[in-house]
Coordinates of C-alpha atoms and ligand atoms in Angstrom, one line a residue:
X135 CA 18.3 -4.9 1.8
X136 CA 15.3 -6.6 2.6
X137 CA 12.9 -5.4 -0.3
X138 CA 9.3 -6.2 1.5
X139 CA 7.7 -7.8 4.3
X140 CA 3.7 -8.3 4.4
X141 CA 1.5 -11.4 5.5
X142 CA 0.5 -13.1 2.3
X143 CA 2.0 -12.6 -1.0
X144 CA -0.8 -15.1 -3.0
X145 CA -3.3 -12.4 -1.6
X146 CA -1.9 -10.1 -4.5
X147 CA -4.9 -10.6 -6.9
X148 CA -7.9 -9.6 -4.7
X149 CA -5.5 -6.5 -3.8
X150 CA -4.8 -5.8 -7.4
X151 CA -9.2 -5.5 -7.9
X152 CA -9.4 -3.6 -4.1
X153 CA -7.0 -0.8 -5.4
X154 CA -8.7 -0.7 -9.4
X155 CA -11.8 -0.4 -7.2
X156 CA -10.5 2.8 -5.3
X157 CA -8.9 4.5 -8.5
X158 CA -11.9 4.4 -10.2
X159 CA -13.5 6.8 -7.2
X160 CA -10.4 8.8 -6.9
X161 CA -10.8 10.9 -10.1
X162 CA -8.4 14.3 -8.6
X163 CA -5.6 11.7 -7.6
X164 CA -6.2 10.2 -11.2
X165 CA -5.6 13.6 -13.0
X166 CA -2.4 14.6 -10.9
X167 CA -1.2 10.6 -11.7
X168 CA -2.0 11.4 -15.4
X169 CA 0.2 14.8 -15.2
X170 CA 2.7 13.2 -13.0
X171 CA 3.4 10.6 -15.3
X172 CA 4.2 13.2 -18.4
X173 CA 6.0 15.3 -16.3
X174 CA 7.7 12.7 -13.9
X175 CA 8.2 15.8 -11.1
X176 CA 9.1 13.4 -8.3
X177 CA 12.1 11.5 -10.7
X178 CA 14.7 9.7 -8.2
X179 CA 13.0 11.2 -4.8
X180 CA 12.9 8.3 -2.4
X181 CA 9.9 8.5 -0.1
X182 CA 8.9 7.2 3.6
X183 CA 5.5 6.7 4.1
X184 CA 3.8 5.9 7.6
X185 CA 0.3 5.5 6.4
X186 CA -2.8 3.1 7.1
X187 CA -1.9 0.7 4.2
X188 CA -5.5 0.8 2.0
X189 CA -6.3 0.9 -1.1
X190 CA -7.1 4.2 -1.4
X191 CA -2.8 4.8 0.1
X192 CA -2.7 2.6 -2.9
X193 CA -3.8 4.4 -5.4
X194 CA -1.9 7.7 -3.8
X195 CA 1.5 5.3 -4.0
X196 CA 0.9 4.7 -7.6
X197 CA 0.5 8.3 -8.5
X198 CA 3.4 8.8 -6.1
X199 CA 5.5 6.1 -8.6
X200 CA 4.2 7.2 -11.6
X201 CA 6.0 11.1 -10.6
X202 CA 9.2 9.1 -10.2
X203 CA 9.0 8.4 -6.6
X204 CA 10.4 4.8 -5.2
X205 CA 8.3 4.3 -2.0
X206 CA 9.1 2.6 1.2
X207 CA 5.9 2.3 2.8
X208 CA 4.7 1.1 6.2
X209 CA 1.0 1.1 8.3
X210 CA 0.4 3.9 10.9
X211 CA -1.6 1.8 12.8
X212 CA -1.4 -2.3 13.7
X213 CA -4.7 -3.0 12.9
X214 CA -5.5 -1.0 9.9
X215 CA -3.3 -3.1 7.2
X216 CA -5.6 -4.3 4.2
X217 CA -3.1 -7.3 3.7
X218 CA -4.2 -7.8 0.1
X219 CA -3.2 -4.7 -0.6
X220 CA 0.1 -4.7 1.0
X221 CA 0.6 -8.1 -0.9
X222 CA -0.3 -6.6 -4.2
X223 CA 1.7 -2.9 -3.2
X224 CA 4.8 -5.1 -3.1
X225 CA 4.3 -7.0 -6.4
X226 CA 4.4 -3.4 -7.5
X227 CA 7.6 -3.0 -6.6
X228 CA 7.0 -1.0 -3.4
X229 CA 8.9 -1.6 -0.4
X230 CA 6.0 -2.2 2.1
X231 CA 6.9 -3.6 5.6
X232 CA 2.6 -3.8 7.2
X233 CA 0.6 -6.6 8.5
X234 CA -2.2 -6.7 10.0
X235 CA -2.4 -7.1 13.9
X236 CA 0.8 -6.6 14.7
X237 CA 3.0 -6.5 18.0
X238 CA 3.7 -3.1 19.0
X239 CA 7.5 -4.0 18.8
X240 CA 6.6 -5.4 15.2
X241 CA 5.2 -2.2 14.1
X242 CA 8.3 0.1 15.1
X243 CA 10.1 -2.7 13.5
X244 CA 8.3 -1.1 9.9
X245 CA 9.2 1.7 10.7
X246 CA 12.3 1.2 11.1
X247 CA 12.5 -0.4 7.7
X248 CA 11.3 2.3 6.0
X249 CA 14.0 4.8 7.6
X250 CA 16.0 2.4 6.3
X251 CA 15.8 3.1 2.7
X252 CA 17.1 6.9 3.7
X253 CA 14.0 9.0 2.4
X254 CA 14.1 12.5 1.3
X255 CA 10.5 13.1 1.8
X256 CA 8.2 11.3 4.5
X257 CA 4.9 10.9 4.4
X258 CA 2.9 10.5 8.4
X259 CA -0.1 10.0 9.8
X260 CA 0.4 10.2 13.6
X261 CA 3.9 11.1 13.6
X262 CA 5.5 8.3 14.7
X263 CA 7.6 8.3 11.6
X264 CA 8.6 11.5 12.5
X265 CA 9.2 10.9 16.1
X266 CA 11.1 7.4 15.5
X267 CA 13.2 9.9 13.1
X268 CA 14.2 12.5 15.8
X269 CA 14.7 10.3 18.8
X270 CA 16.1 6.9 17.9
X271 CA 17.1 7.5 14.2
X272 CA 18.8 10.7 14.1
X273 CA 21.5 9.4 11.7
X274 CA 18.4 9.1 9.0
X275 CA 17.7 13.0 9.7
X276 CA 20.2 14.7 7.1
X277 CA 18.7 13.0 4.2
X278 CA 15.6 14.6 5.0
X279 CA 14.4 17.6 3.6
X280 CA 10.7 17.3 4.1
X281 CA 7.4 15.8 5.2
X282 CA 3.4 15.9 5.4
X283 CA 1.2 14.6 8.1
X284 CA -2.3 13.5 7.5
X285 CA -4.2 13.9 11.2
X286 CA -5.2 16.0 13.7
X287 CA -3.1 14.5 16.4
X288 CA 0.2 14.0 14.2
X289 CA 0.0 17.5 13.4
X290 CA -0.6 18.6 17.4
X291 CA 2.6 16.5 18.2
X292 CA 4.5 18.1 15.3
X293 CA 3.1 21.5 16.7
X294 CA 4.8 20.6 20.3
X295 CA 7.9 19.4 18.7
X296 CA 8.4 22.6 16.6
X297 CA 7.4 24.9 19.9
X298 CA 10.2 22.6 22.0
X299 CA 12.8 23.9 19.2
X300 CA 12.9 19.7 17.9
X301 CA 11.4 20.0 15.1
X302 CA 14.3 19.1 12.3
X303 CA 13.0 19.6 9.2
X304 CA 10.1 21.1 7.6
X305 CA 6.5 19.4 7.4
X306 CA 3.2 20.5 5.9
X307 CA 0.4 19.9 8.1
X308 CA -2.6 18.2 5.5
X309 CA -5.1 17.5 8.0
X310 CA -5.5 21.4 8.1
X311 CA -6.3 22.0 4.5
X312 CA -9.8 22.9 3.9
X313 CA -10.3 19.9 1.7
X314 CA -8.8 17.8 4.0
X315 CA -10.4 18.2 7.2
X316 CA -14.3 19.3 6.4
X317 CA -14.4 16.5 4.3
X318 CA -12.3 13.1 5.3
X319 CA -12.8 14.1 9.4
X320 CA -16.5 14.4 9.1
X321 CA -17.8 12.7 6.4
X322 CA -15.3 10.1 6.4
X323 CA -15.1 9.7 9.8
X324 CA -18.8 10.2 10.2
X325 CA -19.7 7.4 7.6
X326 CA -16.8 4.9 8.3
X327 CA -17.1 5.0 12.1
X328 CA -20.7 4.1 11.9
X329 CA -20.0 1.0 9.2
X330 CA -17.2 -0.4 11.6
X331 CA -19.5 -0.3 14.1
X332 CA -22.3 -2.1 12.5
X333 CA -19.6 -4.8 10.7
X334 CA -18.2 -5.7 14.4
X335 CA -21.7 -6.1 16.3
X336 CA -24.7 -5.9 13.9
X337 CA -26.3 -3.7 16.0
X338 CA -29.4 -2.0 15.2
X339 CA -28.8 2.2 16.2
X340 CA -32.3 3.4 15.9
X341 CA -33.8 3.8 19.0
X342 CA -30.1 3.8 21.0
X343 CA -28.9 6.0 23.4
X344 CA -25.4 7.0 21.2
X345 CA -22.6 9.0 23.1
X346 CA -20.1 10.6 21.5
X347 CA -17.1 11.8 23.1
X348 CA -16.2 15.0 21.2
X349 CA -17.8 17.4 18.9
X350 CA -14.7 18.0 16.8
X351 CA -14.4 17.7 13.3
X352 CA -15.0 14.1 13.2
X353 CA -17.0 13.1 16.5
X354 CA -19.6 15.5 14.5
X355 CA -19.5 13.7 11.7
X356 CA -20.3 10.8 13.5
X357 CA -22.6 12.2 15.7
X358 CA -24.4 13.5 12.8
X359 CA -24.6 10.0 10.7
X360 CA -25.5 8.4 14.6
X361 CA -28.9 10.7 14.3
X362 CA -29.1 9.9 10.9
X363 CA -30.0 6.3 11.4
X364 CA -32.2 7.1 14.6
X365 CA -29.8 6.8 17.5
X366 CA -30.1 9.4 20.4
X367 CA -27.5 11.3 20.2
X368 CA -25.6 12.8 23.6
X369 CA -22.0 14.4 23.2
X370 CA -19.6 15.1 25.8
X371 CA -17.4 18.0 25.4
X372 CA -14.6 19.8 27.0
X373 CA -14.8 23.2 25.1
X374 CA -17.5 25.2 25.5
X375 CA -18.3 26.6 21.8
X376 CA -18.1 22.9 20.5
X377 CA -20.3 22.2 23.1
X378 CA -23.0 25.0 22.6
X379 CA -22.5 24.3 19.0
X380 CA -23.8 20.5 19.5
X381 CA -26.6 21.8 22.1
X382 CA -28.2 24.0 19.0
X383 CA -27.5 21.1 16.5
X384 CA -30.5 19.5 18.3
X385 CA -28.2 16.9 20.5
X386 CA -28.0 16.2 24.2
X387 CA -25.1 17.8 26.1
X388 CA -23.7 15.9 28.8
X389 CA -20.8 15.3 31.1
X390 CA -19.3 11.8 30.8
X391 CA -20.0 11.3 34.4
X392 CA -23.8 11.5 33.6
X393 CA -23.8 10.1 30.2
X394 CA -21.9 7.2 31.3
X395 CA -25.2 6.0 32.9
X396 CA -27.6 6.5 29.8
X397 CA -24.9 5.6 26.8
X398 CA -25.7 1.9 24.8
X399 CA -22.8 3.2 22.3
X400 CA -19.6 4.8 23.0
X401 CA -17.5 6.5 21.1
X402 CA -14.5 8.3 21.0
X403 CA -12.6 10.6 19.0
X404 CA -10.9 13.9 20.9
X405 CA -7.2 13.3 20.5
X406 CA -7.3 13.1 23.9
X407 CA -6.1 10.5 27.2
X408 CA -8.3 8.6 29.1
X409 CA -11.7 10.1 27.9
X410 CA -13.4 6.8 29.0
X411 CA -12.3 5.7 32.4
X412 CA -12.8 3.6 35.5
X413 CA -15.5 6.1 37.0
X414 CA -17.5 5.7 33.5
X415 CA -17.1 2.0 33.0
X416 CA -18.6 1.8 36.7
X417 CA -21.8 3.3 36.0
X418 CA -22.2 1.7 32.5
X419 CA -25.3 -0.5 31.4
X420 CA -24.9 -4.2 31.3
X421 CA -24.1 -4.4 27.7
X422 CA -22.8 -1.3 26.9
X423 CA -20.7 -1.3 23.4
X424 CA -17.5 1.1 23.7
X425 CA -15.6 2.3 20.4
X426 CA -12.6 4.4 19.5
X427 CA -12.5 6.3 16.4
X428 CA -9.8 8.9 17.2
X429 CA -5.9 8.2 16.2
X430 CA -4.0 6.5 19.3
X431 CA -5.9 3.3 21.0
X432 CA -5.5 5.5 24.4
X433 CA -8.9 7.0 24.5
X434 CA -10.4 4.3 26.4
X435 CA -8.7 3.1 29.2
X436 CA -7.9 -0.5 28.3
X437 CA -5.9 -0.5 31.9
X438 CA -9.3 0.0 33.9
X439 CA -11.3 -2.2 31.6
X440 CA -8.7 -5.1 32.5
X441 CA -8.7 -4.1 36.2
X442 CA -12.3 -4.4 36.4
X443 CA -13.1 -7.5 34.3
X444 CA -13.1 -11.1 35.4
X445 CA -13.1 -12.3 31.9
X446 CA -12.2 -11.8 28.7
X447 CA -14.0 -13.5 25.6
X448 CA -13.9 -13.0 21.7
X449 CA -17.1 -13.3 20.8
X450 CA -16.7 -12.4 17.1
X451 CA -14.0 -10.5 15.0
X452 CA -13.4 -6.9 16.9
X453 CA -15.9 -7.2 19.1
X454 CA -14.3 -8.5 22.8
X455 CA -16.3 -8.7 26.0
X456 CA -15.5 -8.4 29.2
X457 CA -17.3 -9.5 32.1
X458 CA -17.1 -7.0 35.2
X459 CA -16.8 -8.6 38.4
X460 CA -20.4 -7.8 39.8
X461 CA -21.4 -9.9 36.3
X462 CA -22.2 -7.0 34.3
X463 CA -20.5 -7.3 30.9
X464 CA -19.5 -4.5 28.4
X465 CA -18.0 -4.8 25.0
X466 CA -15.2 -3.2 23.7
X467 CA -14.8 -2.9 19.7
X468 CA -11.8 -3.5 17.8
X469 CA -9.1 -3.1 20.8
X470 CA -9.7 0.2 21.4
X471 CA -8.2 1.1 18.0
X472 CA -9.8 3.2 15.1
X473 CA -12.7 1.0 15.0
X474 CA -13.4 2.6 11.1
X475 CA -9.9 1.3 10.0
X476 CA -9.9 -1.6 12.1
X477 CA -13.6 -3.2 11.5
X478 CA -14.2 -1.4 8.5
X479 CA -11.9 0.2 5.6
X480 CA -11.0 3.6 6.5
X481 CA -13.0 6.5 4.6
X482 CA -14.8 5.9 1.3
X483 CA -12.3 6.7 -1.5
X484 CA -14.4 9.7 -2.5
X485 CA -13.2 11.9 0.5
X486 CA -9.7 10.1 0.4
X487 CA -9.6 11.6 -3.3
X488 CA -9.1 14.9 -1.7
X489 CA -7.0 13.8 1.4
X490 CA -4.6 11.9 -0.6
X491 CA -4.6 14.9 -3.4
X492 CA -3.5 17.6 -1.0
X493 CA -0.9 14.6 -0.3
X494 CA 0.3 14.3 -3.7
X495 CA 0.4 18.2 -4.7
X496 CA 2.5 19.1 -1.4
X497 CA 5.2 16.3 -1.8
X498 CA 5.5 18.1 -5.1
X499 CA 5.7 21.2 -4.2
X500 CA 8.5 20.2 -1.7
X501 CA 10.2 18.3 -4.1
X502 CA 10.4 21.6 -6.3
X503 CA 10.7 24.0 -3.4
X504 CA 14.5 24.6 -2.7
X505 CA 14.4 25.2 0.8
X506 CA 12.2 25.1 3.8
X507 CA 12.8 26.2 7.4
X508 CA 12.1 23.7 9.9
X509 CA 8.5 24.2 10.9
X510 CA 4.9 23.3 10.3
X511 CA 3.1 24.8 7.6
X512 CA 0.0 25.2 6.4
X513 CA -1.4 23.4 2.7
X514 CA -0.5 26.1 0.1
X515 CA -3.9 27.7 -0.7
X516 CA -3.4 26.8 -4.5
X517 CA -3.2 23.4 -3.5
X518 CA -5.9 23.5 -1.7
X519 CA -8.2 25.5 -3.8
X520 CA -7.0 23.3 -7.0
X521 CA -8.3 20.0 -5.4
X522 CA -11.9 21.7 -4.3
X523 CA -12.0 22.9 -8.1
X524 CA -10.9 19.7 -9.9
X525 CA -13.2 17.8 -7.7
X526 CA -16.3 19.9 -8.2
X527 CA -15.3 19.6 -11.4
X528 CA -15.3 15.4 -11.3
X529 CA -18.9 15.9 -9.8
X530 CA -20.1 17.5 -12.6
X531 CA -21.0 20.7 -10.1
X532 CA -20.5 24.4 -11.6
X533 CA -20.2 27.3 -9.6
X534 CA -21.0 31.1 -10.2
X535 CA -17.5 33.6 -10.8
X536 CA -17.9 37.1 -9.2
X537 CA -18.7 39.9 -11.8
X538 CA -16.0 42.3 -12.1
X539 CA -18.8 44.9 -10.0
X540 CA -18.8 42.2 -7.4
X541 CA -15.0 42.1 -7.2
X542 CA -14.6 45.6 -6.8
X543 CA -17.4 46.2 -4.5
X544 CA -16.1 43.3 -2.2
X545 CA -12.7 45.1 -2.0
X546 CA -13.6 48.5 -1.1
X547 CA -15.3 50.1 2.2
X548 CA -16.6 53.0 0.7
X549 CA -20.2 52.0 -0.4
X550 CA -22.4 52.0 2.8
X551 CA -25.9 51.5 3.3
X552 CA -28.1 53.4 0.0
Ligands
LIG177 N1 -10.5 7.4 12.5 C1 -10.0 8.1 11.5 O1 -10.0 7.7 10.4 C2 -9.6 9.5 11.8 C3 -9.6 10.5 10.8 C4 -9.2 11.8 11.0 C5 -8.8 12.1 12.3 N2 -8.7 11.1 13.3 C6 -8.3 11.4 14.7 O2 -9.5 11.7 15.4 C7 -9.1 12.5 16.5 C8 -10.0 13.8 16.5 O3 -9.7 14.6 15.4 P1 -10.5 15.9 15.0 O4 -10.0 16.3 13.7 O5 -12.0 15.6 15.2 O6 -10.0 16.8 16.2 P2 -10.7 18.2 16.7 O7 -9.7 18.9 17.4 O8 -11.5 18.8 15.7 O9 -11.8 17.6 17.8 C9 -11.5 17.0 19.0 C10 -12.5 17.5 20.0 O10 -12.4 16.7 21.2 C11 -12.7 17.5 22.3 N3 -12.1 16.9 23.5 C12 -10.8 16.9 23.9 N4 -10.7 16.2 25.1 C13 -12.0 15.8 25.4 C14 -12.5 15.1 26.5 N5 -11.7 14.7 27.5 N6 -13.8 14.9 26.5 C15 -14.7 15.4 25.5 N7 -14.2 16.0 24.5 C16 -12.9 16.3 24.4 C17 -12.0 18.8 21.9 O11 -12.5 19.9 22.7 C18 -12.4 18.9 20.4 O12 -13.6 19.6 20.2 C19 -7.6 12.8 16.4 O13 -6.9 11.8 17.1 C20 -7.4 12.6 14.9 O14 -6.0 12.3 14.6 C21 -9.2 9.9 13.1

């Protein structure tokens, strides 16, 4: 069997320093790897992984390996491959099948490779691992005995799978653990978004009129760090609680048809279809810069951008403009793909610590776990509550403990007002 395929193998070396780089920010995934490696919990499990292929996945693969794992690995995403990390992963000995800007057709091909290899555990971030599995490789399906997801949209199509009766196996959802999502959707997000911005255009955001399209756990995040560095913020919303809860964070509340007219920065990040459209792109300022941050590239209608351009131009990496065809020109960022993965590198490895630890302790616990019915499930709270104390603990941050008073008065109703 074909035992890699990546872009560049001679790019090993700078891959090698990118993932020492990472580790060294990742202490929680560094004391499970230390643990897994004396206690080799994951010995002969073979696992799929459909993940963007950093070097933070790096340094969860290695602590992955160091359990006992073998690892077939590709990206979840055709622009988010760090190809010097690939090259190095397979010097490893991981099987990793990712490149960076791939064909569509090139990037099921992955995944295909990876099924290949007949995991026991698979590892998602999108689900198209998991929906590859139950529609076109069924045969791969009895292996199978569980899997995680990573984001918010993998685990909503997981959610519809399991409520259509689909859903073949079990699969904890890690995008909904406490130190998954406050942390790596907003601060990751937040952060990430804003520095793939800057890399593609160089453009200054004080002073800008910055829309975001969602106040969910990670538009906020980047409407937060938008403020931050002076940007004026307006948010478009769908849900009316997200929406009040952005109107008393200080920011503009909008529709899209009336913040299409005001916006100089776009963004996106609901999960959702079509969120920028041809009605939008109509009314946009000459100039106007348009990004997606959320997980599939179909938040901005690249269908009406094409219909309503002339011309197409790169004018430098991720950052394509189109001239409308009354001269106007607007410029889309990264292809309408995670612009953070895409232009930049994904989330710092500090919030990836806890992300990829969540990861790491629930492939575990389904590796030890003898059985699980075929549904989603929620991070057990151990798990969870282990990686917020280990990495408070890696901050150097101590917290108070509740007196045995406090316990007991916390657990009883009887003791009213005095
Ligand atoms: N770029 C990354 O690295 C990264 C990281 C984590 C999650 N994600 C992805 O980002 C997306 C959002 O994730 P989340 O955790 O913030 O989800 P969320 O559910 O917390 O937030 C989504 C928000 O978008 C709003 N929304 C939906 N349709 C809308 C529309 N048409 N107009 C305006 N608002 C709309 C929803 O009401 C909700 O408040 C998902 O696709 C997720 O997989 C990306």
């Amino acid at each position: 069997m074909e035992e890699f395929q990546i872009k560049d193998k001679s790019l090993a070396p700078q891959g090698h320093l990118q993932i020492e780089w990472a580790s060294a920010h990742m202490p929680v995934l560094n004391h499970i790897k230390n643990r897994f490696s004396k206690e080799k919990p994951l010995k002969d499990l073979t696992i799929g992984a459909c993940l963007h292929v950093t070097k933070e996945t790096a340094a969860l693969v290695d602590a992955l390996m160091a359990g006992g794992a073998q690892i077939a690995l590709c990206g979840s995403n055709p622009l988010s491959t760090q190809d010097d990390v690939a090259a190095a992963l397979a010097e490893k000995g991981v099987h990793v099948f990712a490149q960076r800007g791939q064909t569509t057709e090139e990037y099921y091909w992955c995944i295909d490779k990876v099924l290949d290899y007949k995991p026991v555990i698979t590892l998602d971030d999108g689900a198209d691992l998991v929906g590859t599995l139950h529609s076109k490789r069924t045969e791969a399906l009895e292996n199978v005995k569980g899997g995680t997801e990573e984001t918010t949209t993998g685990v909503l199509r997981l959610r519809a799978m399991e409520k259509a009766g689909s859903l073949k196996y079990a699969i904890i959802a890690v995008n909904d653990a406490y130190t998954k999502y406050l942390f790596d959707n907003r601060y990751g997000t937040g952060q990430s978004t804003i520095d793939g911005i800057i890399r593609a255009t160089n453009t200054l955001l004080a002073g800008k009129t910055f829309v975001v399209c969602g106040y969910g756990w990670c538009s906020r995040g980047i409407a937060m760090r938008a403020q931050g560095l002076g940007a004026n913020v307006i948010v478009t919303e769908v849900n009316p609680f997200r929406a009040l809860e952005a109107a008393m964070n200080g920011l503009r509340v909008a529709p899209m048809a009336e913040a299409s007219a005001l916006g100089d920065i776009f963004v996106t990040a609901t999960g959702d279809i079509n969120v920028i459209r041809k009605e939008h792109m109509q009314k946009m300022k000459d100039g106007a810069i348009i990004a997606n941050s959320g997980h599939f590239n179909v938040e901005i209608s690249l269908k009406d951008l094409e219909e309503l351009s002339t011309k197409k131009r790169t004018m430098r990496p991720n950052l394509e403009e189109y001239t409308l065809k009354d001269g106007r020109k607007l410029f889309l960022l990264a292809e309408g793909r995670l612009v953070n993965l895409a232009a930049a590198e994904g989330h710092p490895s500090e919030v990836m610590d806890m992300s990829f630890s969540n990861q790491a302790l629930c492939v575990e616990h389904m590796a030890k776990t003898e059985k699980m019915t075929p549904k989603v499930y929620t991070v057990p709270n151990n798990i969870d509550e282990t990686v917020a104390t280990l990495k408070l603990k890696a901050m150097g941050i101590n917290i108070d403990k509740l007196t045995p008073e406090q316990q007991k008065y916390l657990a009883t109703w009887e003791m009213g007002t005095t």
